[in-house]
Amino acid sequence: MIARITVTLKPGVLDTQGRAVHDALKTLDQATIDGVRIGKYIEVKLDETDIMKARTAVKEMCDKILANPVIEDYSIEMDSEG
Amino acid sequence: MIARITVTLKPGVLDTQGRAVHDALKTLDQATIDGVRIGKYIEVKLDETDIMKARTAVKEMCDKILANPVIEDYSIEMDSEG
């Protein structure tokens, strides 16, 4: 089973990396860009067939290691095909 | 319109960051983890209503700035609600 985790900064938290990428994208002279936010994408491959157990395990991983709950939100998507 | 971009290392490219996170997750003593791959998640807010034009613009951003086509793959998801 594969868990796809997206970790993003909470709204309101200053995203300096996003600001820098926004400036870089402006050089392309394209459609007006209103904003850029950068996050992390993490794929965890688990040896577990029970989707509920796997989700609970991944939630603990996010709370304890993968995300900083003070400034970050996360979302988990389980894929039993992987 | 919001474009949600996921940039991941191509299969076979050594993911040292993923290796480190894998080791960290082992300390939680949970379900067996077979592997961890780390990528980037980028949200670009565009002032463009035409979804095809927006997608073309985002594709150019990925090819030229957001991803390194030599070692990285990317996927784009457009959300006209944003």
PDB file of C-alpha atoms in Angstrom:
ATOM      1  CA  MET A   1       0.000   0.000   0.000  1.00  0.00           C
ATOM      2  CA  ILE A   2       1.201   3.506  -0.796  1.00  0.00           C
ATOM      3  CA  ALA A   3       0.389   6.594   1.270  1.00  0.00           C
ATOM      4  CA  ARG A   4       0.678   9.913  -0.559  1.00  0.00           C
ATOM      5  CA  ILE A   5       1.164  12.733   1.920  1.00  0.00           C
ATOM      6  CA  THR A   6       1.072  16.427   1.131  1.00  0.00           C
ATOM      7  CA  VAL A   7       2.422  18.775   3.777  1.00  0.00           C
ATOM      8  CA  THR A   8       1.642  22.467   3.329  1.00  0.00           C
ATOM      9  CA  LEU A   9       2.214  25.590   5.404  1.00  0.00           C
ATOM     10  CA  LYS A  10      -0.899  26.754   7.234  1.00  0.00           C
ATOM     11  CA  PRO A  11      -2.626  29.762   5.667  1.00  0.00           C
ATOM     12  CA  GLY A  12      -1.103  32.940   7.049  1.00  0.00           C
ATOM     13  CA  VAL A  13       2.335  31.450   7.650  1.00  0.00           C
ATOM     14  CA  LEU A  14       4.926  33.362   5.603  1.00  0.00           C
ATOM     15  CA  ASP A  15       6.178  31.175   2.759  1.00  0.00           C
ATOM     16  CA  THR A  16       9.565  32.627   1.841  1.00  0.00           C
ATOM     17  CA  GLN A  17      10.339  29.778  -0.546  1.00  0.00           C
ATOM     18  CA  GLY A  18       7.040  30.385  -2.347  1.00  0.00           C
ATOM     19  CA  ARG A  19       7.843  34.098  -2.543  1.00  0.00           C
ATOM     20  CA  ALA A  20      11.202  33.318  -4.191  1.00  0.00           C
ATOM     21  CA  VAL A  21       9.662  30.896  -6.691  1.00  0.00           C
ATOM     22  CA  HIS A  22       6.944  33.471  -7.460  1.00  0.00           C
ATOM     23  CA  ASP A  23       9.645  36.008  -8.368  1.00  0.00           C
ATOM     24  CA  ALA A  24      11.419  33.416 -10.530  1.00  0.00           C
ATOM     25  CA  LEU A  25       8.191  32.538 -12.375  1.00  0.00           C
ATOM     26  CA  LYS A  26       7.573  36.210 -13.171  1.00  0.00           C
ATOM     27  CA  THR A  27      10.585  36.097 -15.502  1.00  0.00           C
ATOM     28  CA  LEU A  28       8.637  33.762 -17.812  1.00  0.00           C
ATOM     29  CA  ASP A  29       6.229  36.597 -18.647  1.00  0.00           C
ATOM     30  CA  GLN A  30       3.110  34.448 -18.622  1.00  0.00           C
ATOM     31  CA  ALA A  31      -0.413  34.517 -17.230  1.00  0.00           C
ATOM     32  CA  THR A  32      -0.592  36.662 -14.116  1.00  0.00           C
ATOM     33  CA  ILE A  33       0.458  34.641 -11.096  1.00  0.00           C
ATOM     34  CA  ASP A  34      -1.345  35.636  -7.918  1.00  0.00           C
ATOM     35  CA  GLY A  35       0.686  33.541  -5.537  1.00  0.00           C
ATOM     36  CA  VAL A  36       2.835  30.481  -5.002  1.00  0.00           C
ATOM     37  CA  ARG A  37       2.886  28.185  -1.979  1.00  0.00           C
ATOM     38  CA  ILE A  38       5.473  25.462  -1.576  1.00  0.00           C
ATOM     39  CA  GLY A  39       4.934  22.255   0.334  1.00  0.00           C
ATOM     40  CA  LYS A  40       6.349  18.769   0.658  1.00  0.00           C
ATOM     41  CA  TYR A  41       5.180  15.607  -1.038  1.00  0.00           C
ATOM     42  CA  ILE A  42       6.006  12.317   0.634  1.00  0.00           C
ATOM     43  CA  GLU A  43       5.267   8.806  -0.636  1.00  0.00           C
ATOM     44  CA  VAL A  44       5.451   6.056   1.971  1.00  0.00           C
ATOM     45  CA  LYS A  45       5.263   2.433   0.829  1.00  0.00           C
ATOM     46  CA  LEU A  46       3.796   0.246   3.560  1.00  0.00           C
ATOM     47  CA  ASP A  47       3.711  -3.518   4.005  1.00  0.00           C
ATOM     48  CA  GLU A  48       0.164  -3.479   5.402  1.00  0.00           C
ATOM     49  CA  THR A  49      -3.057  -4.655   3.767  1.00  0.00           C
ATOM     50  CA  ASP A  50      -5.578  -3.176   6.227  1.00  0.00           C
ATOM     51  CA  ILE A  51      -6.261   0.352   4.969  1.00  0.00           C
ATOM     52  CA  MET A  52      -7.533   1.644   8.336  1.00  0.00           C
ATOM     53  CA  LYS A  53      -4.460   0.367  10.192  1.00  0.00           C
ATOM     54  CA  ALA A  54      -2.208   1.830   7.507  1.00  0.00           C
ATOM     55  CA  ARG A  55      -3.934   5.220   7.696  1.00  0.00           C
ATOM     56  CA  THR A  56      -3.601   5.317  11.488  1.00  0.00           C
ATOM     57  CA  ALA A  57       0.110   4.496  11.195  1.00  0.00           C
ATOM     58  CA  VAL A  58       0.648   7.195   8.575  1.00  0.00           C
ATOM     59  CA  LYS A  59      -1.254   9.741  10.669  1.00  0.00           C
ATOM     60  CA  GLU A  60       1.129   9.069  13.557  1.00  0.00           C
ATOM     61  CA  MET A  61       4.119   9.453  11.221  1.00  0.00           C
ATOM     62  CA  CYS A  62       2.777  12.850  10.110  1.00  0.00           C
ATOM     63  CA  ASP A  63       2.047  14.066  13.640  1.00  0.00           C
ATOM     64  CA  LYS A  64       5.408  12.961  15.020  1.00  0.00           C
ATOM     65  CA  ILE A  65       7.937  13.279  12.214  1.00  0.00           C
ATOM     66  CA  LEU A  66       6.748  14.368   8.764  1.00  0.00           C
ATOM     67  CA  ALA A  67       4.899  17.581   9.595  1.00  0.00           C
ATOM     68  CA  ASN A  68       5.293  20.360  12.139  1.00  0.00           C
ATOM     69  CA  PRO A  69       1.739  20.713  13.514  1.00  0.00           C
ATOM     70  CA  VAL A  70       2.433  24.256  14.719  1.00  0.00           C
ATOM     71  CA  ILE A  71       2.852  25.715  11.241  1.00  0.00           C
ATOM     72  CA  GLU A  72       1.911  22.922   8.835  1.00  0.00           C
ATOM     73  CA  ASP A  73      -1.197  21.066   7.677  1.00  0.00           C
ATOM     74  CA  TYR A  74      -1.106  17.686   5.994  1.00  0.00           C
ATOM     75  CA  SER A  75      -3.391  15.531   3.897  1.00  0.00           C
ATOM     76  CA  ILE A  76      -3.135  11.777   3.380  1.00  0.00           C
ATOM     77  CA  GLU A  77      -4.302   9.771   0.394  1.00  0.00           C
ATOM     78  CA  MET A  78      -4.116   5.983   0.621  1.00  0.00           C
ATOM     79  CA  ASP A  79      -3.593   3.906  -2.505  1.00  0.00           C
ATOM     80  CA  SER A  80      -4.045   0.174  -1.995  1.00  0.00           C
ATOM     81  CA  GLU A  81      -2.894  -0.536  -5.560  1.00  0.00           C
ATOM     82  CA  GLY A  82       0.703   0.464  -4.931  1.00  0.00           C
TER      83      GLY A  82
ATOM     84  CA  MET B   1      -7.542  29.086 -10.817  1.00  0.00           C
ATOM     85  CA  ILE B   2      -5.151  26.979  -8.785  1.00  0.00           C
ATOM     86  CA  ALA B   3      -2.588  24.581 -10.243  1.00  0.00           C
ATOM     87  CA  ARG B   4      -1.387  21.845  -7.910  1.00  0.00           C
ATOM     88  CA  ILE B   5       1.976  20.513  -9.042  1.00  0.00           C
ATOM     89  CA  THR B   6       3.746  17.465  -7.673  1.00  0.00           C
ATOM     90  CA  VAL B   7       7.410  17.072  -8.564  1.00  0.00           C
ATOM     91  CA  THR B   8       8.978  13.685  -7.837  1.00  0.00           C
ATOM     92  CA  LEU B   9      12.336  12.112  -8.530  1.00  0.00           C
ATOM     93  CA  LYS B  10      12.284   9.697 -11.468  1.00  0.00           C
ATOM     94  CA  PRO B  11      12.288   6.019 -10.517  1.00  0.00           C
ATOM     95  CA  GLY B  12      15.855   4.840 -10.099  1.00  0.00           C
ATOM     96  CA  VAL B  13      17.226   8.211  -9.025  1.00  0.00           C
ATOM     97  CA  LEU B  14      18.756   7.895  -5.544  1.00  0.00           C
ATOM     98  CA  ASP B  15      16.555   9.711  -3.022  1.00  0.00           C
ATOM     99  CA  THR B  16      18.876  10.490  -0.107  1.00  0.00           C
ATOM    100  CA  GLN B  17      16.252  12.631   1.638  1.00  0.00           C
ATOM    101  CA  GLY B  18      13.771   9.753   1.423  1.00  0.00           C
ATOM    102  CA  ARG B  19      16.395   7.379   2.802  1.00  0.00           C
ATOM    103  CA  ALA B  20      16.921   9.670   5.813  1.00  0.00           C
ATOM    104  CA  VAL B  21      13.188  10.041   6.462  1.00  0.00           C
ATOM    105  CA  HIS B  22      12.804   6.258   6.155  1.00  0.00           C
ATOM    106  CA  ASP B  23      15.390   5.784   8.915  1.00  0.00           C
ATOM    107  CA  ALA B  24      13.621   8.371  11.086  1.00  0.00           C
ATOM    108  CA  LEU B  25      10.236   6.685  10.615  1.00  0.00           C
ATOM    109  CA  LYS B  26      11.707   3.337  11.717  1.00  0.00           C
ATOM    110  CA  THR B  27      12.059   4.767  15.224  1.00  0.00           C
ATOM    111  CA  LEU B  28       8.239   4.851  15.506  1.00  0.00           C
ATOM    112  CA  ASP B  29       8.160   1.040  15.465  1.00  0.00           C
ATOM    113  CA  GLN B  30       5.101   0.794  13.271  1.00  0.00           C
ATOM    114  CA  ALA B  31       3.886  -1.125  10.239  1.00  0.00           C
ATOM    115  CA  THR B  32       6.797  -2.218   8.082  1.00  0.00           C
ATOM    116  CA  ILE B  33       7.825   0.612   5.785  1.00  0.00           C
ATOM    117  CA  ASP B  34       9.151  -0.569   2.444  1.00  0.00           C
ATOM    118  CA  GLY B  35      10.316   2.775   1.177  1.00  0.00           C
ATOM    119  CA  VAL B  36       9.969   6.532   1.270  1.00  0.00           C
ATOM    120  CA  ARG B  37      10.258   8.951  -1.661  1.00  0.00           C
ATOM    121  CA  ILE B  38      10.281  12.703  -1.127  1.00  0.00           C
ATOM    122  CA  GLY B  39       9.059  15.226  -3.647  1.00  0.00           C
ATOM    123  CA  LYS B  40       7.927  18.821  -3.880  1.00  0.00           C
ATOM    124  CA  TYR B  41       4.390  20.139  -3.836  1.00  0.00           C
ATOM    125  CA  ILE B  42       3.761  23.519  -5.434  1.00  0.00           C
ATOM    126  CA  GLU B  43       0.500  25.461  -5.561  1.00  0.00           C
ATOM    127  CA  VAL B  44       0.351  28.237  -8.158  1.00  0.00           C
ATOM    128  CA  LYS B  45      -2.597  30.624  -8.110  1.00  0.00           C
ATOM    129  CA  LEU B  46      -3.285  31.985 -11.593  1.00  0.00           C
ATOM    130  CA  ASP B  47      -5.387  34.897 -12.783  1.00  0.00           C
ATOM    131  CA  GLU B  48      -6.610  32.996 -15.856  1.00  0.00           C
ATOM    132  CA  THR B  49     -10.076  31.563 -16.547  1.00  0.00           C
ATOM    133  CA  ASP B  50      -9.252  29.452 -19.610  1.00  0.00           C
ATOM    134  CA  ILE B  51      -8.166  26.075 -18.212  1.00  0.00           C
ATOM    135  CA  MET B  52      -6.273  25.048 -21.369  1.00  0.00           C
ATOM    136  CA  LYS B  53      -4.271  28.287 -21.449  1.00  0.00           C
ATOM    137  CA  ALA B  54      -3.558  27.960 -17.732  1.00  0.00           C
ATOM    138  CA  ARG B  55      -2.369  24.368 -18.114  1.00  0.00           C
ATOM    139  CA  THR B  56      -0.040  25.306 -20.977  1.00  0.00           C
ATOM    140  CA  ALA B  57       1.422  28.130 -18.873  1.00  0.00           C
ATOM    141  CA  VAL B  58       1.933  25.834 -15.884  1.00  0.00           C
ATOM    142  CA  LYS B  59       3.555  23.187 -18.083  1.00  0.00           C
ATOM    143  CA  GLU B  60       6.085  25.780 -19.245  1.00  0.00           C
ATOM    144  CA  MET B  61       6.745  26.810 -15.614  1.00  0.00           C
ATOM    145  CA  CYS B  62       7.444  23.160 -14.747  1.00  0.00           C
ATOM    146  CA  ASP B  63       9.718  22.552 -17.733  1.00  0.00           C
ATOM    147  CA  LYS B  64      11.726  25.740 -17.249  1.00  0.00           C
ATOM    148  CA  ILE B  65      11.814  26.440 -13.510  1.00  0.00           C
ATOM    149  CA  LEU B  66       9.909  24.138 -11.162  1.00  0.00           C
ATOM    150  CA  ALA B  67      11.285  20.743 -12.156  1.00  0.00           C
ATOM    151  CA  ASN B  68      14.596  19.402 -13.395  1.00  0.00           C
ATOM    152  CA  PRO B  69      13.555  17.265 -16.374  1.00  0.00           C
ATOM    153  CA  VAL B  70      16.766  15.250 -16.208  1.00  0.00           C
ATOM    154  CA  ILE B  71      15.982  13.640 -12.868  1.00  0.00           C
ATOM    155  CA  GLU B  72      12.422  14.695 -12.030  1.00  0.00           C
ATOM    156  CA  ASP B  73       8.884  13.952 -13.201  1.00  0.00           C
ATOM    157  CA  TYR B  74       5.936  16.233 -12.527  1.00  0.00           C
ATOM    158  CA  SER B  75       2.160  16.022 -12.553  1.00  0.00           C
ATOM    159  CA  ILE B  76      -0.266  18.926 -12.781  1.00  0.00           C
ATOM    160  CA  GLU B  77      -3.795  19.099 -11.441  1.00  0.00           C
ATOM    161  CA  MET B  78      -5.890  22.146 -12.312  1.00  0.00           C
ATOM    162  CA  ASP B  79      -8.579  23.376  -9.934  1.00  0.00           C
ATOM    163  CA  SER B  80     -10.836  26.041 -11.398  1.00  0.00           C
ATOM    164  CA  GLU B  81     -12.594  26.518  -8.034  1.00  0.00           C
ATOM    165  CA  GLY B  82      -9.546  28.118  -6.407  1.00  0.00           C
TER     166      GLY B  82
END
